[in-house]
Coordinates of C-alpha atoms and ligand atoms in Angstrom, one line a residue:
X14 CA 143.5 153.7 74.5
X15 CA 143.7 157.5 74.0
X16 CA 147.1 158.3 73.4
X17 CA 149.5 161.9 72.6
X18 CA 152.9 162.1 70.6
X19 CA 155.0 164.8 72.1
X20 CA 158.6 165.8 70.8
X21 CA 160.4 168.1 68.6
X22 CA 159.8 168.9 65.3
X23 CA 161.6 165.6 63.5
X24 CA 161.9 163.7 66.4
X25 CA 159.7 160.6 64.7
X26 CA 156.3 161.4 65.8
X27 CA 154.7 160.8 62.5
X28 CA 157.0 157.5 61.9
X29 CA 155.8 156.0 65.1
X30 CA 151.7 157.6 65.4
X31 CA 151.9 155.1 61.9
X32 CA 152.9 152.4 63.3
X33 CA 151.0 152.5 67.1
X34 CA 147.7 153.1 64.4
X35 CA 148.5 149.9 62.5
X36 CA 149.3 147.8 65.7
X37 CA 146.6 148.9 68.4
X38 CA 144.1 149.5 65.2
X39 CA 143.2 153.0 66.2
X40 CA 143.0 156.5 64.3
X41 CA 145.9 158.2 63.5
X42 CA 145.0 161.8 64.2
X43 CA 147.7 164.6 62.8
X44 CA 147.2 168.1 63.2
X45 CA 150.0 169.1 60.1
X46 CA 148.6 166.3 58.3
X47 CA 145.2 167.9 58.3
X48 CA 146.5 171.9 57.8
X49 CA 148.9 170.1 55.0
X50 CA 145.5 168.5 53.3
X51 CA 143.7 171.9 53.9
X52 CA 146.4 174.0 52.2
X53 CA 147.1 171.8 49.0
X54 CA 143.0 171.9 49.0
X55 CA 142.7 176.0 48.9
X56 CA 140.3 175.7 51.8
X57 CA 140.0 179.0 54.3
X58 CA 141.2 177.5 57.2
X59 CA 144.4 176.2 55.0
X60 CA 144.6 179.7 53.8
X61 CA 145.1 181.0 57.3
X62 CA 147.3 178.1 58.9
X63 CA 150.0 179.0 55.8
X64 CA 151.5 181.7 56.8
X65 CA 152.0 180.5 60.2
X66 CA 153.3 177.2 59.5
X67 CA 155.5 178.5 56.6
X68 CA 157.4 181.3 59.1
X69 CA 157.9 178.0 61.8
X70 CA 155.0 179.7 64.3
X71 CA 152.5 177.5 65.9
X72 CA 148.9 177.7 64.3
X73 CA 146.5 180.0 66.6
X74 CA 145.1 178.0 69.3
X75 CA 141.2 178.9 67.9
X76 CA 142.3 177.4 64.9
X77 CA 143.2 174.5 66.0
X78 CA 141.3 172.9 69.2
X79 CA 137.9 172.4 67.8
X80 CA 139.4 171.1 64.6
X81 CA 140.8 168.3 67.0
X82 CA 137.5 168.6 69.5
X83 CA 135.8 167.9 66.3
X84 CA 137.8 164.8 65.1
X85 CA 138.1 163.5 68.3
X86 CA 134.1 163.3 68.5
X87 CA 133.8 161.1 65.5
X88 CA 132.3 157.5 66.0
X89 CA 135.9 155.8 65.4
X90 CA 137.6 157.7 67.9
X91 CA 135.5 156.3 70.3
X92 CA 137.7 153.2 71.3
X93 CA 140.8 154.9 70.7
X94 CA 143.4 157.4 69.1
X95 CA 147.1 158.5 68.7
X96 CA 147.4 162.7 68.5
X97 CA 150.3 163.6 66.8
X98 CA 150.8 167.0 67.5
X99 CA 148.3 168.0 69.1
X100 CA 148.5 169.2 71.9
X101 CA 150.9 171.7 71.3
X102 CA 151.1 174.8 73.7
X103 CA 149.4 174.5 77.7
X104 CA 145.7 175.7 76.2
X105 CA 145.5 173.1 74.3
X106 CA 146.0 170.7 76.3
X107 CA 143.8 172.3 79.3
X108 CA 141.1 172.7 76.5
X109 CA 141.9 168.9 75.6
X110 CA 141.4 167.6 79.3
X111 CA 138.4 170.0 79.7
X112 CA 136.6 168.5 76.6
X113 CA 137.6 164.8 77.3
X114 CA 136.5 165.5 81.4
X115 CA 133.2 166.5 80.4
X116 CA 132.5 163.7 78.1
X117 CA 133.5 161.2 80.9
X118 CA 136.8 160.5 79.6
X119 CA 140.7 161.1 79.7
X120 CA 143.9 160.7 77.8
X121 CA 145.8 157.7 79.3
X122 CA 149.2 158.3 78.1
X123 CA 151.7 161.1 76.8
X124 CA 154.5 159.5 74.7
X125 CA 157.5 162.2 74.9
X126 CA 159.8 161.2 72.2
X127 CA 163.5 162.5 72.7
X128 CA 166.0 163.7 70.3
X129 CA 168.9 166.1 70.5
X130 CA 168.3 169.6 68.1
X131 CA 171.8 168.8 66.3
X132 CA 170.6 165.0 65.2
X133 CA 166.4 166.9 64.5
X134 CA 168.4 169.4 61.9
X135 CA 169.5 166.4 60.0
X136 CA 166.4 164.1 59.9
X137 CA 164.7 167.2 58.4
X138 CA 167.6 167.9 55.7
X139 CA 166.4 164.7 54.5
X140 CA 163.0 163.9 55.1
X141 CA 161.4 163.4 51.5
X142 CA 157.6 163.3 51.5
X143 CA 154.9 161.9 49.8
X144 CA 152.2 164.4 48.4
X145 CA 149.7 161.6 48.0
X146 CA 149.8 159.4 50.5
X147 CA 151.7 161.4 53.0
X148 CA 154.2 158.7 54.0
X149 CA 157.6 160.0 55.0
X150 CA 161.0 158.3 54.0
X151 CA 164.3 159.6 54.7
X152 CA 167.2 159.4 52.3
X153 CA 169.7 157.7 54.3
X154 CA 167.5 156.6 57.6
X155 CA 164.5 155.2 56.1
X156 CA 165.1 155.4 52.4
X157 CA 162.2 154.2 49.6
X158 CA 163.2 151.4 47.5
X159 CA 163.3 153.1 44.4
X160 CA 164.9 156.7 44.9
X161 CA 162.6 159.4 44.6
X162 CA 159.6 157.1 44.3
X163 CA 156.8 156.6 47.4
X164 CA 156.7 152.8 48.0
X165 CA 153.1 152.3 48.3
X166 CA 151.9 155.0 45.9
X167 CA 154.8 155.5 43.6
X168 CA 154.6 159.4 43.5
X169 CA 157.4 161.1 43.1
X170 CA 158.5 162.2 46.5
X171 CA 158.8 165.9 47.5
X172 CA 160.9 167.8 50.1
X173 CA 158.5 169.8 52.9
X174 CA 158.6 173.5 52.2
X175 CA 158.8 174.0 55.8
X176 CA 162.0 172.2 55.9
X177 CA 163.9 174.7 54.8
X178 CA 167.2 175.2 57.1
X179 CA 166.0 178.7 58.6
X180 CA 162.2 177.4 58.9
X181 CA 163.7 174.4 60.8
X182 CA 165.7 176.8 63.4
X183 CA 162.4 178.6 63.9
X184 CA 160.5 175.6 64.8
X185 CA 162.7 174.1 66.8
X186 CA 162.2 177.6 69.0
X187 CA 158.9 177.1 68.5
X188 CA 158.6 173.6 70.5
X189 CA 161.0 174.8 73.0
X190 CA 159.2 177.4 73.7
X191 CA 155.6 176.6 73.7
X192 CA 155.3 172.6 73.5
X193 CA 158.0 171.6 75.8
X194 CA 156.7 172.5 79.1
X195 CA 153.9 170.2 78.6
X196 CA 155.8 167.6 79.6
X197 CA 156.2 168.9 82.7
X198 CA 151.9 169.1 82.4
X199 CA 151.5 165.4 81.9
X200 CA 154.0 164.4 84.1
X201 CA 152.5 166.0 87.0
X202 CA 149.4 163.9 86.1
X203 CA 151.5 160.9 85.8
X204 CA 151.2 160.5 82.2
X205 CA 154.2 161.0 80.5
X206 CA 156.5 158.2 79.3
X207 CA 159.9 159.1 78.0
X208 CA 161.0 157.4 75.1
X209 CA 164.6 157.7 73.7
X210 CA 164.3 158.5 69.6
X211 CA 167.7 158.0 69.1
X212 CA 167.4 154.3 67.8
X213 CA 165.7 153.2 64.5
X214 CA 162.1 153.3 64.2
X215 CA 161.8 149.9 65.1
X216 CA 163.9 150.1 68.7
X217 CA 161.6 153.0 69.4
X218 CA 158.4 151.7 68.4
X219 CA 159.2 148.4 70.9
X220 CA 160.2 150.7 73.5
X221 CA 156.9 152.4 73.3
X222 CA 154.9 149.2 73.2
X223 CA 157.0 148.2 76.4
X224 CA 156.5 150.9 78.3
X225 CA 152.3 151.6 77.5
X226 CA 152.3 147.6 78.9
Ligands
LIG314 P1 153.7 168.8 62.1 O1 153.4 168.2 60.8 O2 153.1 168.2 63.3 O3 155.2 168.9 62.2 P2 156.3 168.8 63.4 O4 155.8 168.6 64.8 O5 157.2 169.9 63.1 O6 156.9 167.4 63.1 P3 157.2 166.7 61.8 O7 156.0 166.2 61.1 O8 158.1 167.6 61.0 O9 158.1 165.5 62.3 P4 157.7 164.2 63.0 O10 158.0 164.2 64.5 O11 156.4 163.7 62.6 O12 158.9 163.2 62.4 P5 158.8 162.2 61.2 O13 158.2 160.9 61.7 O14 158.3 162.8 60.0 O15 153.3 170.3 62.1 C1 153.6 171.2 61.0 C2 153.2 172.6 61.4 O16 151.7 172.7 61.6 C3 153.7 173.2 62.7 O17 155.0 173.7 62.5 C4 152.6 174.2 63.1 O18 152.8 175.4 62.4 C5 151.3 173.5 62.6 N1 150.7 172.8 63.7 C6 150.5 171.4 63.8 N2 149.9 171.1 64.9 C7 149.6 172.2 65.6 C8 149.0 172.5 66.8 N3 148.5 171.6 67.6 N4 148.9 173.8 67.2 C9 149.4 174.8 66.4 N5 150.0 174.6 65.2 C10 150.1 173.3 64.8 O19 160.4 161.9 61.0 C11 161.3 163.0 60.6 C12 162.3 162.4 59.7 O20 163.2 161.5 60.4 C13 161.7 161.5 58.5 O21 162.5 161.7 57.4 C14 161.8 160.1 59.1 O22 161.9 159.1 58.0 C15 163.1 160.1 59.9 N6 163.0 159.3 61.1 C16 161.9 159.1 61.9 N7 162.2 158.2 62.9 C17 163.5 158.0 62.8 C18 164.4 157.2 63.6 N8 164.0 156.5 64.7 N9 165.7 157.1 63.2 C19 166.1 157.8 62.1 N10 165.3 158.5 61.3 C20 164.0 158.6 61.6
LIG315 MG1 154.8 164.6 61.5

């Protein structure tokens, strides 16, 4: 099962990729996961997604689809994966279908999560992080045991730099403008589902197993 998480910045994405990995035992492929990883790493390409993903701006297309090409094309990918956010803008996704047509293959479903831009402001304002593991809490949604501690790692937890108020206005622009209309791409394939995000993580993650059957 080949599978894409679309929705706004905030809308759950990484929440739910976690748990449709653990249940259907697939890879969990996230694009800000990997630039996050390359940036704390000092690595060139981290060095160049920065700027962009500091100032709210999507990460240039060449940057980014043969990372993903690349991923995608590795042995445990081959019965399955969930892409959280990727694709992003219409070129990625044509360069996505392109890739998968010529290896024989397809993506089978597009999971469009919804949430309002008022209720996206305040999962962001408190979405705490964790730099090791990556696993995301939230401070009155989702909140860890032991405040300010990861659960499964016990790192102190950290707030996203690009969750800054301003940074979250810019990227919520950002999807409108460039991500959104690719709902209207899978849906004209017959691919997107529409799931509403505006339950806990639990409704939404039954919803989604209802509707992918
Ligand atoms: P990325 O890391 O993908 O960020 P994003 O899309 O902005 O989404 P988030 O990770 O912020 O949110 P999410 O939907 O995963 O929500 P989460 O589950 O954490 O990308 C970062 C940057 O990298 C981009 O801005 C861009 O610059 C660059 N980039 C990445 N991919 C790219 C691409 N393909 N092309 C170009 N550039 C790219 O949940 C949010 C909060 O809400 C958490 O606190 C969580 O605990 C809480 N929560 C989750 N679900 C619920 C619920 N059901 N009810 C209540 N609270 C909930
Ligand atoms: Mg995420």
């Amino acid at each position: 099962m080949k599978l894409i998480l679309l929705g706004a910045p905030g809308a759950g994405k990484g929440t739910q990729a976690k748990l449709i990995s653990d249940y259907y035992a697939i890879p969990h492929i996230s694009t800000g996961d990997i630039f996050r990883s390359n940036i704390k790493s000092g690595t060139e390409l981290g060095k160049k997604a920065k700027a962009f993903i500091d100032a709210g701006a999507l990460v240039p297309d060449e940057l980014t689809v043969d990372l993903v090409l690349d991923a995608l094309s590795a042995p445990e990918c081959m019965g399955g994966c969930i892409l959280d956010g990727f694709p992003r803008t219409i070129a990625q996704a044509e360069a996505l279908d392109a890739a998968m047509k010529a290896a024989s293959d397809a993506i089978d479903c597009c999971i469009d999560i919804e949430v309002p831009d008022e209720v996206i402001i305040e999962r962001m304002s408190g979405r705490r992080v964790c730099p090791s593991c990556g696993a995301s809490y939230h401070t009155v949604n989702v909140p860890p045991k032991t405040e300010g501690i990861c659960d499964s790692c016990s790192a102190a937890l950290v707030i996203r730099k690009d969750d800054e108020p301003g940074t979250v206005k810019a990227r919520l622009d950002t999807y409108h403008e460039q991500t959104q209309p690719l709902i209207g791409y899978y849906t004209a394939q017959g691919k997107n589902i529409v799931i509403d995000g505006m339950h806990s993580p639990e409704e939404v993650f039954s919803e989604i197993k209802e509707k992918l059957g």
